[in-house]
Coordinates of C-alpha atoms in Angstrom, one line a residue:
M26 CA -15.7 94.6 51.0
P27 CA -12.9 95.4 48.4
L28 CA -10.0 93.1 48.0
P29 CA -6.3 94.9 49.0
V30 CA -4.0 96.4 47.2
P31 CA -1.1 94.8 47.0
D32 CA 1.6 96.6 48.2
R33 CA 4.0 98.7 45.4
R34 CA 6.8 97.1 47.5
F35 CA 6.4 93.9 47.9
C36 CA 5.1 93.4 44.1
G37 CA 8.0 94.9 42.9
F38 CA 10.4 91.9 45.1
V39 CA 8.2 89.3 43.5
A40 CA 8.3 90.9 39.6
C41 CA 11.8 90.4 40.7
A42 CA 11.5 87.0 42.3
V43 CA 9.5 85.5 39.2
S44 CA 12.1 87.0 37.2
F45 CA 15.7 85.5 38.9
A46 CA 14.5 81.9 38.5
L47 CA 12.8 81.9 35.0
A48 CA 16.6 82.8 33.8
G49 CA 17.3 79.8 35.7
C50 CA 13.7 77.5 34.9
S51 CA 17.3 75.2 33.5
T52 CA 17.9 74.0 36.8
L53 CA 15.7 73.4 38.3
P54 CA 15.2 69.5 39.1
S55 CA 14.4 66.7 36.9
N56 CA 15.2 63.2 36.7
G57 CA 16.4 62.7 33.1
P58 CA 16.9 64.6 29.8
T59 CA 14.2 66.4 27.7
A60 CA 14.3 65.1 24.1
G61 CA 16.3 68.5 22.7
T62 CA 19.3 66.9 25.1
I63 CA 19.4 63.8 24.1
V64 CA 18.9 64.6 20.3
K65 CA 21.9 67.3 20.9
R66 CA 24.4 65.3 22.7
S67 CA 24.5 62.8 19.6
Q68 CA 25.0 65.5 17.5
A69 CA 27.6 66.9 19.3
T70 CA 31.9 66.1 18.6
D71 CA 32.7 66.7 22.2
S72 CA 30.6 63.8 23.6
P73 CA 32.8 61.0 25.3
V74 CA 30.4 58.0 25.0
K75 CA 29.7 58.6 20.9
F76 CA 26.1 57.5 20.5
R77 CA 23.3 58.1 17.6
I78 CA 19.8 57.7 17.2
I79 CA 17.5 55.4 15.1
N80 CA 13.8 55.6 15.0
L81 CA 11.9 52.9 15.6
D82 CA 9.9 51.8 12.0
S83 CA 9.5 48.2 10.4
N84 CA 13.3 47.9 8.7
A85 CA 15.0 48.8 12.1
V86 CA 13.1 46.9 13.3
A87 CA 13.1 43.2 11.0
A88 CA 17.1 44.4 11.1
L89 CA 17.5 43.8 15.0
N90 CA 15.1 40.7 14.5
T91 CA 16.8 39.4 11.8
A92 CA 20.7 40.0 13.6
S93 CA 18.5 38.3 16.5
Q94 CA 18.3 35.5 15.3
D95 CA 21.8 35.2 13.0
G96 CA 23.5 34.6 16.2
H97 CA 25.7 38.0 17.0
V98 CA 27.0 38.6 19.7
A99 CA 30.5 38.8 21.4
G100 CA 33.1 36.7 21.9
P101 CA 32.7 32.6 21.3
T102 CA 30.3 30.4 21.0
L103 CA 29.2 27.1 22.1
A104 CA 29.5 25.7 18.6
S105 CA 32.7 27.5 17.9
L106 CA 34.3 24.7 20.3
A107 CA 33.0 21.5 18.9
E108 CA 35.8 19.1 18.4
E109 CA 35.7 15.5 17.9
R110 CA 37.5 13.4 20.7
R111 CA 37.4 9.5 21.3
V112 CA 36.1 8.8 25.4
D113 CA 37.7 4.9 25.6
L114 CA 41.1 5.4 26.0
I115 CA 42.6 4.9 29.2
G116 CA 44.3 7.9 31.4
P117 CA 46.2 8.7 34.4
G118 CA 44.3 8.2 37.9
D119 CA 41.6 5.2 35.9
V120 CA 42.0 2.3 37.9
L121 CA 42.0 -1.1 36.2
S122 CA 41.3 -4.4 36.6
I123 CA 44.3 -6.7 35.2
S124 CA 44.7 -10.4 34.8
I125 CA 46.3 -12.8 33.9
Y126 CA 45.4 -16.5 32.0
E127 CA 48.4 -19.8 30.6
V128 CA 48.1 -22.6 29.4
G129 CA 50.8 -25.7 29.6
V130 CA 54.2 -23.3 31.5
S131 CA 52.7 -20.6 33.2
L132 CA 54.4 -17.2 35.2
F133 CA 52.4 -17.4 37.9
G134 CA 50.0 -21.0 38.2
G135 CA 53.8 -23.0 39.4
G136 CA 55.4 -24.1 36.7
M137 CA 53.7 -26.5 33.9
R138 CA 51.0 -28.8 35.5
S139 CA 50.1 -31.8 35.1
A140 CA 46.9 -34.6 34.8
A141 CA 46.3 -36.9 36.3
G142 CA 48.3 -39.8 34.8
G143 CA 51.3 -37.1 34.2
S144 CA 50.0 -36.0 30.8
F145 CA 49.7 -32.8 29.9
D146 CA 46.9 -30.1 31.5
P147 CA 46.0 -27.5 29.1
S148 CA 43.2 -25.9 31.1
A149 CA 43.5 -22.4 31.1
R150 CA 44.6 -21.3 35.3
G151 CA 44.2 -17.2 35.7
E152 CA 45.9 -14.6 37.6
V153 CA 44.1 -11.4 38.7
F154 CA 46.3 -8.4 40.4
P155 CA 45.1 -6.3 42.4
E156 CA 43.8 -3.3 41.1
T157 CA 45.7 -1.2 39.6
V158 CA 46.2 3.2 39.9
V159 CA 47.3 4.5 36.0
D160 CA 50.3 6.9 36.7
A161 CA 50.6 10.3 36.0
A162 CA 53.4 8.4 33.3
G163 CA 50.3 7.0 31.8
Q164 CA 51.6 3.2 33.0
V165 CA 51.8 0.4 35.5
T166 CA 53.5 -1.5 37.0
L167 CA 53.3 -5.8 36.9
P168 CA 55.2 -8.9 38.0
Y169 CA 57.8 -10.0 35.5
L170 CA 57.1 -6.9 33.4
G171 CA 57.8 -4.1 35.0
Q172 CA 56.8 -0.7 33.7
V173 CA 53.8 -1.8 31.2
Q174 CA 52.5 2.1 29.3
V175 CA 49.5 1.9 28.6
G176 CA 47.8 5.0 28.4
G177 CA 46.8 6.4 25.2
L178 CA 44.9 2.3 24.6
T179 CA 41.9 1.5 24.3
V180 CA 41.3 -1.7 26.6
D181 CA 42.8 -4.3 23.3
Q182 CA 45.5 -2.1 22.7
A183 CA 46.6 -2.7 26.3
E184 CA 45.3 -6.3 26.6
Q185 CA 48.0 -7.0 23.8
R186 CA 50.9 -5.3 25.3
I187 CA 50.7 -7.0 28.2
V188 CA 50.1 -10.9 26.2
A189 CA 53.1 -9.5 24.0
G190 CA 55.6 -8.4 27.2
L191 CA 54.9 -12.1 28.1
R192 CA 55.2 -14.1 24.9
G193 CA 58.9 -15.8 26.0
K194 CA 57.5 -15.8 29.0
S195 CA 54.7 -17.5 29.0
Q196 CA 53.8 -20.8 26.1
D197 CA 50.3 -19.7 25.8
P198 CA 49.6 -15.7 28.3
R199 CA 46.4 -14.1 27.7
A200 CA 45.4 -10.8 28.9
M201 CA 41.7 -8.7 30.6
V202 CA 42.3 -5.8 31.4
A203 CA 38.8 -3.4 32.9
I204 CA 38.0 0.2 33.7
K205 CA 37.4 0.0 37.0
E206 CA 37.2 3.5 37.8
N207 CA 37.0 6.0 35.0
V208 CA 38.7 9.4 35.4
A209 CA 40.3 10.1 32.3
N210 CA 36.5 9.9 30.5
T211 CA 34.8 12.5 32.0
V212 CA 33.7 16.0 32.7
F213 CA 32.6 17.7 35.5
V214 CA 28.9 18.8 36.0
S215 CA 29.6 22.1 38.7
G216 CA 27.6 25.8 39.6
S217 CA 23.5 25.4 39.9
V218 CA 21.9 22.3 39.8
N219 CA 21.3 19.4 42.0
K220 CA 23.8 17.4 41.3
P221 CA 26.9 18.9 40.6
G222 CA 29.9 15.9 40.5
R223 CA 32.0 13.9 38.0
F224 CA 30.6 12.2 34.9
K225 CA 31.5 9.4 33.1
L226 CA 30.7 9.4 29.1
T227 CA 30.0 6.6 27.4
L228 CA 31.0 5.1 23.8
S229 CA 27.3 6.5 23.1
R230 CA 28.5 9.9 22.9
E231 CA 26.6 12.0 25.1
R232 CA 26.5 15.9 24.8
L233 CA 26.4 18.8 26.9
L234 CA 22.1 18.3 28.1
D235 CA 23.1 15.1 28.2
A236 CA 25.7 15.6 31.4
I237 CA 23.2 18.7 33.0
A238 CA 20.6 16.4 32.7
S239 CA 22.7 13.8 34.7
A240 CA 23.8 16.0 37.4
G241 CA 20.2 16.5 38.0
G242 CA 18.6 20.0 35.7
S243 CA 19.8 23.4 36.2
V244 CA 17.6 25.2 40.3
L245 CA 15.5 27.2 39.3
S246 CA 14.0 29.9 42.3
G247 CA 11.3 32.3 42.3
T248 CA 9.3 33.4 38.4
S249 CA 13.6 32.2 36.5
T250 CA 13.6 30.5 33.3
V251 CA 16.0 28.7 32.1
E252 CA 16.7 30.9 29.5
D253 CA 17.8 33.1 33.2
M254 CA 20.5 30.4 33.7
L255 CA 23.7 30.8 32.0
V256 CA 26.3 27.6 30.6
R257 CA 29.7 28.6 31.3
F258 CA 32.0 26.0 28.9
V259 CA 35.5 25.4 30.1
R260 CA 37.2 23.1 26.3
G261 CA 40.6 23.5 27.4
S262 CA 41.8 26.8 27.4
N263 CA 39.3 28.0 26.1
V264 CA 35.8 29.5 26.5
A265 CA 32.8 29.8 25.6
E266 CA 28.5 31.1 27.3
A267 CA 24.9 30.5 26.1
R268 CA 21.3 31.2 27.5
L269 CA 20.5 27.3 29.2
G270 CA 17.5 28.3 27.2
T271 CA 18.4 29.0 23.6
I272 CA 21.1 25.0 23.6
R273 CA 18.6 23.4 21.3
S274 CA 18.7 19.0 21.6
N275 CA 21.7 17.7 19.0
S276 CA 22.4 21.5 17.6
A277 CA 25.4 22.4 16.8
D278 CA 25.5 24.3 20.6
D279 CA 24.2 21.3 22.2
L280 CA 28.2 20.2 21.9
V281 CA 29.0 16.4 22.4
L282 CA 31.6 16.0 24.8
I283 CA 35.2 15.5 24.9
P284 CA 37.2 13.6 28.5
G285 CA 37.9 17.0 30.4
D286 CA 35.1 19.1 29.4
R287 CA 33.8 21.3 32.8
I288 CA 30.3 22.5 32.5
E289 CA 28.7 25.3 35.1
L290 CA 25.6 26.8 35.4
I291 CA 24.9 30.4 37.0
R292 CA 22.3 32.1 37.5
S293 CA 22.2 34.6 35.4
A294 CA 18.6 36.8 35.9
R295 CA 17.5 39.2 32.8
T296 CA 16.9 42.7 33.9
Y297 CA 15.7 45.8 32.0
T298 CA 15.4 48.8 33.8
V299 CA 13.0 51.8 33.4
F300 CA 13.8 55.9 34.5
G301 CA 12.3 59.3 33.6
A302 CA 8.6 60.0 33.7
V303 CA 6.9 57.1 34.8
A304 CA 4.9 56.2 38.6
K305 CA 8.2 54.7 40.5
I306 CA 11.6 53.7 38.8
S307 CA 11.9 50.4 38.1
Q308 CA 14.4 47.6 37.2
M309 CA 12.5 44.7 36.2
P310 CA 12.1 40.8 35.3
F311 CA 12.3 39.3 32.1
D312 CA 10.0 36.1 33.9
T313 CA 9.0 35.3 30.4
A314 CA 11.7 34.2 27.5
Q315 CA 10.8 37.1 25.3
V316 CA 9.5 39.9 26.0
S317 CA 8.3 43.6 23.3
L318 CA 9.0 46.6 24.4
A319 CA 5.0 47.0 24.3
E320 CA 4.9 44.7 27.0
A321 CA 7.3 46.3 29.2
L322 CA 6.8 49.5 29.3
A323 CA 2.9 48.3 30.1
R324 CA 4.9 46.1 33.5
V325 CA 4.9 49.8 34.3
G326 CA 2.7 51.9 33.9
G327 CA 3.1 53.8 30.6
P328 CA 4.2 56.7 30.7
S329 CA 2.8 59.4 32.3
D330 CA -0.5 61.4 31.2
A331 CA 0.1 64.4 33.9
S332 CA 4.2 64.5 33.0
A333 CA 5.7 62.1 30.2
D334 CA 6.7 63.1 26.3
P335 CA 5.0 59.9 24.9
S336 CA 6.9 61.4 21.6
A337 CA 10.0 61.0 23.3
I338 CA 10.8 56.8 24.5
F339 CA 13.9 56.0 24.2
L340 CA 15.8 52.8 24.9
F341 CA 19.9 52.3 25.4
R342 CA 21.4 49.4 24.1
Y343 CA 24.6 48.6 23.2
S344 CA 24.3 46.1 20.0
V345 CA 27.8 44.1 18.2
Q346 CA 28.1 44.9 14.7
P347 CA 28.0 42.1 12.6
A348 CA 30.7 44.1 10.8
S349 CA 33.9 44.5 13.4
G350 CA 31.8 42.7 16.3
L351 CA 32.7 45.8 18.1
E352 CA 29.5 47.0 20.5
E353 CA 28.4 50.1 19.6
P354 CA 26.2 52.2 22.2
I355 CA 22.8 52.8 19.9
I356 CA 19.9 55.1 20.7
Y357 CA 15.8 53.6 20.2
R358 CA 13.6 56.5 19.4
V359 CA 9.6 55.3 19.4
N360 CA 6.7 58.1 19.2
M361 CA 3.9 57.0 20.9
L362 CA 1.9 59.5 19.4
K363 CA 1.6 57.5 16.5
P364 CA -0.6 54.1 15.7
E365 CA 1.8 53.0 14.4
S366 CA 3.8 52.3 16.6
Y367 CA 2.4 50.1 18.9
F368 CA 3.1 47.7 16.4
L369 CA 5.9 48.4 15.5
A370 CA 6.5 47.7 20.1
Q371 CA 4.7 44.4 19.6
R372 CA 8.0 43.8 17.3
F373 CA 10.7 44.7 19.3
V374 CA 12.4 42.6 21.4
M375 CA 14.5 43.4 24.5
K376 CA 17.4 42.3 25.9
D377 CA 19.1 41.8 28.7
K378 CA 20.4 45.1 30.5
D379 CA 18.8 47.2 28.3
V380 CA 17.2 49.5 29.9
I381 CA 14.2 52.6 28.5
Y382 CA 14.4 56.3 29.3
I383 CA 10.8 58.4 29.2
A384 CA 11.2 62.2 28.7
N385 CA 9.8 64.5 30.5
A386 CA 7.2 66.3 28.8
R387 CA 8.3 70.8 28.2
A388 CA 6.1 72.4 29.7
N389 CA 6.6 70.4 33.3
Q390 CA 10.1 73.0 33.8
P391 CA 7.1 75.9 33.5
A392 CA 5.3 74.1 36.0
K393 CA 7.7 73.0 38.0
L394 CA 9.0 77.0 39.0
F395 CA 5.4 77.8 39.4
G396 CA 4.9 75.0 42.0
I397 CA 8.0 76.5 44.1
I398 CA 7.1 80.1 43.2
N399 CA 3.1 79.2 44.5
Q400 CA 5.2 77.6 47.6
L401 CA 7.2 80.6 48.4
F402 CA 4.8 83.5 48.6
A403 CA 1.7 81.4 49.6
P404 CA 2.8 82.3 52.9
F405 CA 3.4 86.7 53.0
I406 CA -0.2 86.6 50.7
T407 CA -1.9 85.1 53.7
A408 CA -0.4 87.0 55.9
R409 CA -1.6 90.5 54.1
Q410 CA -4.9 89.3 54.2
I411 CA -4.9 88.1 57.4
T412 CA -3.1 92.1 58.3
N413 CA -5.4 94.5 56.4

């Protein structure tokens, strides 16, 4: 059976449609730019965001890892807030227990006491005052002494000041002062901890991790790790932040605490995002302390065999420059067609909020075009075959 001869007008219509579609090939739907477009924009002078592209090689990976180990981060570090201060001084809000002991002529024992037979009684007698709160000015009020400044003193110094005030009024006074409730020498722990609250400092000189442990440790959920917990440390008017997992016991960042410090633990999951020619655009959690670029790509199934350009895998990152401390947008390019790139990808450490983009192969646009043409004209061709 002879095949039907296509109508010339129909063929001309198809040819015109194809020509028009080819002219508009660049306007076809796409999930991102091609490698050529990214390179071209990096060289453009009118780009609103100036960025540069670094081809990932062994030197680039070594420099990145060195910078990470040196701790080049924006803002103050925990170690920069280190400060020495005493933790045994009386302060406003403290509740004191004060006792006065006297021998002979006394203020609180009813004058001079005598033993049996009229002899002098050398035994000491005491007077315990109700628990006293140190006021906002650091003072307490005592009988026969009035207001006594004890704020900023140690317990021993407070005892000496009270005794000095009683001399001349009592024959041989002695004082004992104890802090029943310590408010001034405390720190506050809040946020994602099991037992938030106020914690007293002692002469043992507690550190940051000690306070977190006293608060029952961090509250983790799901697959989160201590690296997903952000420590916000406030000392006076200064604030610094660090990942809990990066703080080592007795290190410079494990600060010796001083009165008034505030520690807040905040859940801040580390994630990276993958766009482009992949099976599914995804935001992925780290789940582990450290993730390499190779692992990050594997978790999303790697570049799509049908549409990806393996030579054009880009990682977008804001990198802090050590010299200026400013953030610079940088794109790292990996060519996965080169075997050595797989070794480099194992050593390239992902950072929080990194963006991976896998470019589409240049052949994708024509393939999409012919697919659209096929969908448009297949019904007409089928109809003509049926009518003929």
